[in-house]
């Protein structure tokens, strides 16, 4: 008997008509407040609904900051506004929070979302600027009683294929937090040398195959094959690691993709330079007795934060600081996979 071919109709039956939706068509991007049951179902499965962001370690942050009504605070990275909202609720309508974000698209959405929930300009000021400008805002307001810096990229940015943050979906290789400024990751790869790229991959993400990847990527560009999409970069990585044993390859490709995209994101957004500048300005931005909590997500930024806080403590700037990191609970990690790499560090400004 001749083998029956698989028809389009049979494929439809197999998938029960549920083809994956485009990002723009997903319920989560279209007024999520109308789809609470569906969103809760997605969250309970340990996933983050697209177009949303689940804030990490909210309880631990609030327990440390001990926010009191009437205080003045600073949220370095507004994002989806989850941390901001929790801190605003602690103020109970008295005091003020200043927040910064460099993403014009997402910060506009968050501004409206928070305003609709009763957190308007009387208690919240949002500035479209980098958090390393903390000294300018602190000078205006006389310093801060509490500061939060969540250094992670928001889920809304990661999930949106137009932003190019994820190797899992096809999109332009951009990776900028503000697409109106600077150059994209694709443009960066157009001119970078093999040596500089290898150094970037090693310094920004501890990539073990940095030399092999740098050679493969720069060779591809020199041949005239521009790497301007997330898929093209992933394919170069897959081809470069083809020498690995089959049983190791899948996991190695996934981790190398994560590290490579991270290294490029850090580079095009000057994340280490910005963080270094922020940590230098931080002591002067805090009022005496003021508290700062910082969430880090990879070893490079965590080392930088740890060293700055330790040096500040030795110099008498901070009366106390986190000798050990605080990590999210096992329960939180199970409910939100993106929390697993999070580390929280903190410090208290010395009383003058």
mmCIF file of C-alpha atoms in Angstrom:
data_model
loop_
_atom_site.group_PDB
_atom_site.id
_atom_site.type_symbol
_atom_site.label_atom_id
_atom_site.label_comp_id
_atom_site.label_asym_id
_atom_site.label_seq_id
_atom_site.Cartn_x
_atom_site.Cartn_y
_atom_site.Cartn_z
ATOM 1 C CA UNK A 1 0.000 0.000 0.000
ATOM 2 C CA UNK A 2 1.331 3.387 -0.965
ATOM 3 C CA UNK A 3 2.307 5.587 1.981
ATOM 4 C CA UNK A 4 -0.208 8.352 2.512
ATOM 5 C CA UNK A 5 1.250 11.821 2.153
ATOM 6 C CA UNK A 6 0.612 14.392 4.840
ATOM 7 C CA UNK A 7 -1.800 16.964 3.473
ATOM 8 C CA UNK A 8 -2.205 20.528 4.745
ATOM 9 C CA UNK A 9 -5.583 19.412 6.092
ATOM 10 C CA UNK A 10 -3.992 16.702 8.211
ATOM 11 C CA UNK A 11 -1.404 19.142 9.521
ATOM 12 C CA UNK A 12 -4.230 21.398 10.611
ATOM 13 C CA UNK A 13 -5.870 18.513 12.461
ATOM 14 C CA UNK A 14 -2.565 17.670 14.121
ATOM 15 C CA UNK A 15 -2.159 21.194 15.482
ATOM 16 C CA UNK A 16 -5.899 21.515 16.181
ATOM 17 C CA UNK A 17 -5.961 24.771 14.258
ATOM 18 C CA UNK A 18 -3.814 26.536 16.885
ATOM 19 C CA UNK A 19 -0.968 27.967 14.878
ATOM 20 C CA UNK A 20 1.432 30.189 16.856
ATOM 21 C CA UNK A 21 0.309 33.797 16.768
ATOM 22 C CA UNK A 22 2.506 36.685 15.820
ATOM 23 C CA UNK A 23 3.648 38.825 18.747
ATOM 24 C CA UNK A 24 1.375 41.708 17.729
ATOM 25 C CA UNK A 25 -1.661 39.392 17.693
ATOM 26 C CA UNK A 26 -1.190 37.925 21.158
ATOM 27 C CA UNK A 27 -3.842 38.770 23.752
ATOM 28 C CA UNK A 28 -1.194 39.958 26.192
ATOM 29 C CA UNK A 29 -0.147 42.826 23.922
ATOM 30 C CA UNK A 30 -3.763 43.904 23.460
ATOM 31 C CA UNK A 31 -5.140 45.393 26.683
ATOM 32 C CA UNK A 32 -4.020 42.672 29.124
ATOM 33 C CA UNK A 33 -6.421 43.961 31.777
ATOM 34 C CA UNK A 34 -9.236 42.351 29.757
ATOM 35 C CA UNK A 35 -7.615 38.919 29.829
ATOM 36 C CA UNK A 36 -6.832 38.392 33.520
ATOM 37 C CA UNK A 37 -7.857 34.704 33.579
ATOM 38 C CA UNK A 38 -5.659 33.848 30.605
ATOM 39 C CA UNK A 39 -2.741 35.844 31.967
ATOM 40 C CA UNK A 40 -2.959 34.167 35.374
ATOM 41 C CA UNK A 41 -2.926 30.795 33.615
ATOM 42 C CA UNK A 42 0.259 31.722 31.738
ATOM 43 C CA UNK A 43 1.918 32.978 34.942
ATOM 44 C CA UNK A 44 0.944 29.860 36.898
ATOM 45 C CA UNK A 45 2.723 27.768 34.260
ATOM 46 C CA UNK A 46 5.914 29.683 35.063
ATOM 47 C CA UNK A 47 5.859 31.835 31.922
ATOM 48 C CA UNK A 48 5.799 35.586 31.390
ATOM 49 C CA UNK A 49 2.930 36.841 29.205
ATOM 50 C CA UNK A 50 4.270 38.689 26.156
ATOM 51 C CA UNK A 51 3.998 42.450 26.434
ATOM 52 C CA UNK A 52 4.260 42.158 30.225
ATOM 53 C CA UNK A 53 6.997 41.902 32.811
ATOM 54 C CA UNK A 54 6.870 40.126 36.163
ATOM 55 C CA UNK A 55 8.907 42.080 38.716
ATOM 56 C CA UNK A 56 11.498 40.062 40.607
ATOM 57 C CA UNK A 57 12.118 39.933 44.385
ATOM 58 C CA UNK A 58 9.532 42.616 45.186
ATOM 59 C CA UNK A 59 9.046 41.457 48.779
ATOM 60 C CA UNK A 60 12.786 41.243 49.513
ATOM 61 C CA UNK A 61 13.328 44.725 48.081
ATOM 62 C CA UNK A 62 10.529 46.289 50.129
ATOM 63 C CA UNK A 63 11.682 44.534 53.316
ATOM 64 C CA UNK A 64 15.140 46.023 52.908
ATOM 65 C CA UNK A 65 14.216 49.541 51.720
ATOM 66 C CA UNK A 66 11.681 50.031 54.549
ATOM 67 C CA UNK A 67 9.971 52.851 52.636
ATOM 68 C CA UNK A 68 8.049 55.326 54.797
ATOM 69 C CA UNK A 69 5.326 57.803 53.701
ATOM 70 C CA UNK A 70 6.853 61.186 52.854
ATOM 71 C CA UNK A 71 10.207 59.830 51.628
ATOM 72 C CA UNK A 72 11.830 60.629 48.284
ATOM 73 C CA UNK A 73 12.948 57.702 46.135
ATOM 74 C CA UNK A 74 14.596 56.876 42.819
ATOM 75 C CA UNK A 75 13.820 53.954 40.491
ATOM 76 C CA UNK A 76 16.747 53.693 38.081
ATOM 77 C CA UNK A 77 14.971 51.505 35.532
ATOM 78 C CA UNK A 78 11.221 52.072 35.273
ATOM 79 C CA UNK A 79 10.490 49.218 32.835
ATOM 80 C CA UNK A 80 6.973 47.808 33.225
ATOM 81 C CA UNK A 81 6.593 49.697 36.509
ATOM 82 C CA UNK A 82 5.991 46.740 38.831
ATOM 83 C CA UNK A 83 8.683 47.688 41.341
ATOM 84 C CA UNK A 84 7.713 51.349 41.005
ATOM 85 C CA UNK A 85 4.072 50.639 41.822
ATOM 86 C CA UNK A 86 5.004 48.562 44.885
ATOM 87 C CA UNK A 87 7.222 51.380 46.196
ATOM 88 C CA UNK A 88 4.568 54.021 45.460
ATOM 89 C CA UNK A 89 2.045 52.044 47.488
ATOM 90 C CA UNK A 90 4.435 52.184 50.464
ATOM 91 C CA UNK A 91 4.448 55.995 50.234
ATOM 92 C CA UNK A 92 0.668 56.024 50.765
ATOM 93 C CA UNK A 93 0.228 59.217 48.751
ATOM 94 C CA UNK A 94 2.941 61.128 50.641
ATOM 95 C CA UNK A 95 6.406 61.686 49.182
ATOM 96 C CA UNK A 96 7.660 61.208 45.635
ATOM 97 C CA UNK A 97 9.461 58.775 43.337
ATOM 98 C CA UNK A 98 11.643 59.816 40.417
ATOM 99 C CA UNK A 99 12.152 57.163 37.737
ATOM 100 C CA UNK A 100 14.314 56.967 34.628
ATOM 101 C CA UNK A 101 14.167 54.835 31.490
ATOM 102 C CA UNK A 102 15.826 55.095 28.082
ATOM 103 C CA UNK A 103 13.110 53.206 26.182
ATOM 104 C CA UNK A 104 10.630 55.790 24.804
ATOM 105 C CA UNK A 105 8.142 53.156 23.608
ATOM 106 C CA UNK A 106 7.793 51.164 26.835
ATOM 107 C CA UNK A 107 8.132 54.102 29.251
ATOM 108 C CA UNK A 108 5.182 55.850 27.571
ATOM 109 C CA UNK A 109 3.033 52.732 28.091
ATOM 110 C CA UNK A 110 4.123 52.465 31.728
ATOM 111 C CA UNK A 111 3.478 56.152 32.405
ATOM 112 C CA UNK A 112 -0.126 55.755 31.209
ATOM 113 C CA UNK A 113 -0.606 52.440 33.033
ATOM 114 C CA UNK A 114 0.517 53.875 36.364
ATOM 115 C CA UNK A 115 -1.416 57.120 35.883
ATOM 116 C CA UNK A 116 -4.588 55.108 35.210
ATOM 117 C CA UNK A 117 -4.001 53.345 38.556
ATOM 118 C CA UNK A 118 -3.809 56.660 40.408
ATOM 119 C CA UNK A 119 -0.061 57.280 40.354
ATOM 120 C CA UNK A 120 0.181 60.552 38.475
ATOM 121 C CA UNK A 121 2.726 63.361 38.326
ATOM 122 C CA UNK A 122 1.906 64.516 41.847
ATOM 123 C CA UNK A 123 3.739 61.480 43.240
ATOM 124 C CA UNK A 124 5.717 60.096 40.269
ATOM 125 C CA UNK A 125 8.106 61.856 37.887
ATOM 126 C CA UNK A 126 9.369 59.857 34.895
ATOM 127 C CA UNK A 127 12.406 61.061 32.962
ATOM 128 C CA UNK A 128 13.401 59.677 29.565
ATOM 129 C CA UNK A 129 17.116 59.564 30.321
ATOM 130 C CA UNK A 130 19.815 57.158 31.464
ATOM 131 C CA UNK A 131 20.041 56.280 35.156
ATOM 132 C CA UNK A 132 23.686 57.379 35.238
ATOM 133 C CA UNK A 133 22.276 60.933 35.329
ATOM 134 C CA UNK A 134 21.149 60.250 38.914
ATOM 135 C CA UNK A 135 23.381 63.068 40.179
ATOM 136 C CA UNK A 136 21.415 65.673 38.189
ATOM 137 C CA UNK A 137 18.063 64.574 39.625
ATOM 138 C CA UNK A 138 19.480 64.155 43.154
ATOM 139 C CA UNK A 139 20.790 67.727 43.031
ATOM 140 C CA UNK A 140 17.318 69.000 42.068
ATOM 141 C CA UNK A 141 15.514 67.201 44.898
ATOM 142 C CA UNK A 142 18.151 67.187 47.637
ATOM 143 C CA UNK A 143 19.020 63.475 47.509
ATOM 144 C CA UNK A 144 17.105 60.247 47.956
ATOM 145 C CA UNK A 145 15.972 58.236 50.973
ATOM 146 C CA UNK A 146 15.825 55.036 48.917
ATOM 147 C CA UNK A 147 17.084 53.878 45.526
ATOM 148 C CA UNK A 148 16.344 50.787 43.463
ATOM 149 C CA UNK A 149 18.343 49.742 40.400
ATOM 150 C CA UNK A 150 17.000 46.673 38.580
ATOM 151 C CA UNK A 151 19.669 46.058 35.937
ATOM 152 C CA UNK A 152 17.724 43.452 33.950
ATOM 153 C CA UNK A 153 16.165 43.875 30.524
ATOM 154 C CA UNK A 154 12.359 43.882 30.690
ATOM 155 C CA UNK A 155 10.406 40.927 29.345
ATOM 156 C CA UNK A 156 8.449 43.213 26.994
ATOM 157 C CA UNK A 157 11.704 44.065 25.237
ATOM 158 C CA UNK A 158 12.959 40.476 25.149
ATOM 159 C CA UNK A 159 9.682 39.109 23.762
ATOM 160 C CA UNK A 160 9.196 41.708 21.010
ATOM 161 C CA UNK A 161 10.903 40.365 17.849
ATOM 162 C CA UNK A 162 11.250 43.895 16.458
ATOM 163 C CA UNK A 163 13.762 44.656 19.213
ATOM 164 C CA UNK A 164 16.115 41.757 18.392
ATOM 165 C CA UNK A 165 16.856 40.725 21.994
ATOM 166 C CA UNK A 166 16.006 37.042 21.573
ATOM 167 C CA UNK A 167 17.602 34.389 19.370
ATOM 168 C CA UNK A 168 14.401 32.309 19.595
ATOM 169 C CA UNK A 169 12.411 34.428 17.126
ATOM 170 C CA UNK A 170 13.426 36.057 13.857
ATOM 171 C CA UNK A 171 13.834 39.818 13.853
ATOM 172 C CA UNK A 172 16.298 42.597 13.099
ATOM 173 C CA UNK A 173 19.549 42.304 15.063
ATOM 174 C CA UNK A 174 19.107 45.565 16.937
ATOM 175 C CA UNK A 175 19.427 45.092 20.730
ATOM 176 C CA UNK A 176 19.256 48.806 21.574
ATOM 177 C CA UNK A 177 17.183 49.831 24.588
ATOM 178 C CA UNK A 178 16.481 53.085 22.746
ATOM 179 C CA UNK A 179 16.203 52.443 19.016
ATOM 180 C CA UNK A 180 16.357 56.162 18.315
ATOM 181 C CA UNK A 181 19.971 56.477 19.494
ATOM 182 C CA UNK A 182 23.317 54.854 18.764
ATOM 183 C CA UNK A 183 23.971 51.988 16.352
ATOM 184 C CA UNK A 184 22.353 48.560 16.214
ATOM 185 C CA UNK A 185 24.167 45.294 16.928
ATOM 186 C CA UNK A 186 24.084 44.536 13.178
ATOM 187 C CA UNK A 187 25.866 47.814 12.440
ATOM 188 C CA UNK A 188 28.378 47.048 15.188
ATOM 189 C CA UNK A 189 29.220 43.712 13.561
ATOM 190 C CA UNK A 190 29.662 45.411 10.170
ATOM 191 C CA UNK A 191 32.962 46.991 11.190
ATOM 192 C CA UNK A 192 34.245 45.191 14.301
ATOM 193 C CA UNK A 193 37.606 43.432 14.144
ATOM 194 C CA UNK A 194 38.067 39.783 15.051
ATOM 195 C CA UNK A 195 40.216 40.675 18.077
ATOM 196 C CA UNK A 196 37.762 43.255 19.409
ATOM 197 C CA UNK A 197 34.795 40.908 19.002
ATOM 198 C CA UNK A 198 36.596 38.071 20.793
ATOM 199 C CA UNK A 199 37.407 40.455 23.645
ATOM 200 C CA UNK A 200 33.806 41.683 23.807
ATOM 201 C CA UNK A 201 32.406 38.138 23.983
ATOM 202 C CA UNK A 202 34.831 37.179 26.728
ATOM 203 C CA UNK A 203 34.564 40.351 28.851
ATOM 204 C CA UNK A 204 30.798 40.847 28.543
ATOM 205 C CA UNK A 205 29.625 37.252 28.905
ATOM 206 C CA UNK A 206 32.570 34.916 29.691
ATOM 207 C CA UNK A 207 31.968 33.113 26.380
ATOM 208 C CA UNK A 208 34.260 30.033 26.216
ATOM 209 C CA UNK A 209 34.136 29.889 22.395
ATOM 210 C CA UNK A 210 34.849 33.607 21.936
ATOM 211 C CA UNK A 211 37.811 33.090 19.573
ATOM 212 C CA UNK A 212 35.992 30.619 17.320
ATOM 213 C CA UNK A 213 32.848 32.783 17.194
ATOM 214 C CA UNK A 214 34.758 35.991 16.512
ATOM 215 C CA UNK A 215 36.526 34.367 13.554
ATOM 216 C CA UNK A 216 33.305 32.867 12.145
ATOM 217 C CA UNK A 217 31.305 36.106 12.466
ATOM 218 C CA UNK A 218 33.965 38.436 11.030
ATOM 219 C CA UNK A 219 34.720 35.968 8.190
ATOM 220 C CA UNK A 220 31.033 35.906 7.292
ATOM 221 C CA UNK A 221 30.816 39.710 7.238
ATOM 222 C CA UNK A 222 33.990 39.987 5.137
ATOM 223 C CA UNK A 223 32.439 37.648 2.561
ATOM 224 C CA UNK A 224 29.640 40.200 2.168
ATOM 225 C CA UNK A 225 27.088 38.179 4.155
ATOM 226 C CA UNK A 226 25.765 40.802 6.532
ATOM 227 C CA UNK A 227 24.548 39.451 9.902
ATOM 228 C CA UNK A 228 21.541 41.709 10.342
ATOM 229 C CA UNK A 229 18.899 39.375 11.796
ATOM 230 C CA UNK A 230 18.670 37.292 14.951
ATOM 231 C CA UNK A 231 18.278 34.129 12.860
ATOM 232 C CA UNK A 232 21.450 34.780 10.858
ATOM 233 C CA UNK A 233 23.477 35.217 14.027
ATOM 234 C CA UNK A 234 22.014 32.065 15.560
ATOM 235 C CA UNK A 235 22.839 30.108 12.386
ATOM 236 C CA UNK A 236 26.472 31.272 12.474
ATOM 237 C CA UNK A 237 26.687 30.159 16.110
ATOM 238 C CA UNK A 238 25.152 26.759 15.283
ATOM 239 C CA UNK A 239 27.588 26.261 12.401
ATOM 240 C CA UNK A 240 30.573 27.323 14.530
ATOM 241 C CA UNK A 241 29.737 24.802 17.256
ATOM 242 C CA UNK A 242 29.066 21.983 14.812
ATOM 243 C CA UNK A 243 32.280 20.259 15.972
ATOM 244 C CA UNK A 244 30.753 19.461 19.364
ATOM 245 C CA UNK A 245 29.395 15.976 20.134
ATOM 246 C CA UNK A 246 25.719 15.655 19.222
ATOM 247 C CA UNK A 247 24.590 15.083 22.826
ATOM 248 C CA UNK A 248 26.258 18.343 23.963
ATOM 249 C CA UNK A 249 25.470 20.510 20.969
ATOM 250 C CA UNK A 250 21.870 21.580 21.633
ATOM 251 C CA UNK A 251 22.530 22.884 25.142
ATOM 252 C CA UNK A 252 25.860 24.463 24.154
ATOM 253 C CA UNK A 253 24.274 26.319 21.217
ATOM 254 C CA UNK A 254 21.475 27.638 23.447
ATOM 255 C CA UNK A 255 23.875 28.920 26.113
ATOM 256 C CA UNK A 256 26.289 30.401 23.568
ATOM 257 C CA UNK A 257 23.398 32.188 21.850
ATOM 258 C CA UNK A 258 22.331 33.634 25.209
ATOM 259 C CA UNK A 259 25.864 34.800 25.999
ATOM 260 C CA UNK A 260 26.497 36.220 22.520
ATOM 261 C CA UNK A 261 23.267 38.231 22.474
ATOM 262 C CA UNK A 262 24.022 39.426 26.018
ATOM 263 C CA UNK A 263 27.535 40.541 25.047
ATOM 264 C CA UNK A 264 26.241 42.512 22.056
ATOM 265 C CA UNK A 265 23.425 44.092 24.094
ATOM 266 C CA UNK A 266 25.875 45.226 26.771
ATOM 267 C CA UNK A 267 28.150 46.677 24.097
ATOM 268 C CA UNK A 268 25.633 48.641 22.013
ATOM 269 C CA UNK A 269 23.982 50.080 25.134
ATOM 270 C CA UNK A 270 27.306 50.813 26.896
ATOM 271 C CA UNK A 271 25.892 49.036 29.948
ATOM 272 C CA UNK A 272 29.146 48.604 31.869
ATOM 273 C CA UNK A 273 30.160 52.245 31.333
ATOM 274 C CA UNK A 274 26.714 53.426 32.451
ATOM 275 C CA UNK A 275 26.741 51.168 35.529
ATOM 276 C CA UNK A 276 30.254 52.239 36.510
ATOM 277 C CA UNK A 277 29.214 55.898 36.277
ATOM 278 C CA UNK A 278 26.051 55.206 38.307
ATOM 279 C CA UNK A 279 28.008 53.443 41.081
ATOM 280 C CA UNK A 280 30.450 56.362 41.259
ATOM 281 C CA UNK A 281 27.615 58.897 41.633
ATOM 282 C CA UNK A 282 25.474 56.764 43.939
ATOM 283 C CA UNK A 283 26.974 57.828 47.327
ATOM 284 C CA UNK A 284 26.336 61.529 46.689
ATOM 285 C CA UNK A 285 22.763 60.817 45.532
ATOM 286 C CA UNK A 286 21.828 59.089 48.801
ATOM 287 C CA UNK A 287 20.814 61.043 51.875
ATOM 288 C CA UNK A 288 22.492 60.082 55.185
ATOM 289 C CA UNK A 289 21.004 56.752 56.263
ATOM 290 C CA UNK A 290 19.601 56.234 52.766
ATOM 291 C CA UNK A 291 19.299 52.701 51.406
ATOM 292 C CA UNK A 292 20.013 51.256 47.951
ATOM 293 C CA UNK A 293 19.049 47.866 46.512
ATOM 294 C CA UNK A 294 20.534 46.637 43.230
ATOM 295 C CA UNK A 295 19.444 43.605 41.194
ATOM 296 C CA UNK A 296 22.123 42.103 38.943
ATOM 297 C CA UNK A 297 21.675 39.386 36.326
ATOM 298 C CA UNK A 298 25.126 38.339 35.135
ATOM 299 C CA UNK A 299 28.587 37.974 36.624
ATOM 300 C CA UNK A 300 30.158 41.040 34.972
ATOM 301 C CA UNK A 301 27.741 43.588 36.405
ATOM 302 C CA UNK A 302 27.564 41.759 39.743
ATOM 303 C CA UNK A 303 31.359 41.974 40.152
ATOM 304 C CA UNK A 304 31.256 45.693 39.389
ATOM 305 C CA UNK A 305 28.480 46.366 41.926
ATOM 306 C CA UNK A 306 30.080 44.187 44.610
ATOM 307 C CA UNK A 307 33.448 45.936 44.291
ATOM 308 C CA UNK A 308 31.927 49.451 44.353
ATOM 309 C CA UNK A 309 29.864 48.742 47.480
ATOM 310 C CA UNK A 310 32.778 47.047 49.244
ATOM 311 C CA UNK A 311 35.139 49.945 48.432
ATOM 312 C CA UNK A 312 32.491 52.421 49.627
ATOM 313 C CA UNK A 313 32.137 50.542 52.897
ATOM 314 C CA UNK A 314 35.904 50.501 53.465
ATOM 315 C CA UNK A 315 36.020 54.242 52.774
ATOM 316 C CA UNK A 316 33.284 54.870 55.372
ATOM 317 C CA UNK A 317 30.718 55.981 52.785
ATOM 318 C CA UNK A 318 28.383 53.101 53.618
ATOM 319 C CA UNK A 319 27.706 52.014 57.183
ATOM 320 C CA UNK A 320 26.775 48.535 55.979
ATOM 321 C CA UNK A 321 26.566 46.566 52.733
ATOM 322 C CA UNK A 322 25.661 43.081 51.492
ATOM 323 C CA UNK A 323 28.605 40.772 52.125
ATOM 324 C CA UNK A 324 26.546 37.978 50.574
ATOM 325 C CA UNK A 325 23.952 38.217 47.821
ATOM 326 C CA UNK A 326 20.259 37.674 48.398
ATOM 327 C CA UNK A 327 18.650 35.369 45.849
ATOM 328 C CA UNK A 328 15.003 34.866 44.891
ATOM 329 C CA UNK A 329 13.186 32.007 46.590
ATOM 330 C CA UNK A 330 12.848 28.601 44.943
ATOM 331 C CA UNK A 331 9.118 29.268 44.695
ATOM 332 C CA UNK A 332 9.657 32.519 42.790
ATOM 333 C CA UNK A 333 12.134 30.865 40.426
ATOM 334 C CA UNK A 334 9.598 28.106 39.734
ATOM 335 C CA UNK A 335 6.904 30.681 38.943
ATOM 336 C CA UNK A 336 9.198 32.982 36.960
ATOM 337 C CA UNK A 337 12.095 31.338 35.157
ATOM 338 C CA UNK A 338 13.661 34.717 34.411
ATOM 339 C CA UNK A 339 14.330 35.199 38.135
ATOM 340 C CA UNK A 340 16.858 32.357 38.368
ATOM 341 C CA UNK A 341 19.984 34.392 37.588
ATOM 342 C CA UNK A 342 19.029 37.329 39.847
ATOM 343 C CA UNK A 343 21.254 38.527 42.677
ATOM 344 C CA UNK A 344 20.333 41.348 45.047
ATOM 345 C CA UNK A 345 22.989 43.504 46.674
ATOM 346 C CA UNK A 346 22.386 46.425 49.030
ATOM 347 C CA UNK A 347 24.061 49.170 51.033
ATOM 348 C CA UNK A 348 23.167 51.788 53.669
ATOM 349 C CA UNK A 349 24.637 55.291 53.492
ATOM 350 C CA UNK A 350 26.551 56.290 56.619
ATOM 351 C CA UNK A 351 24.999 58.929 58.851
ATOM 352 C CA UNK A 352 26.907 62.189 58.699
#
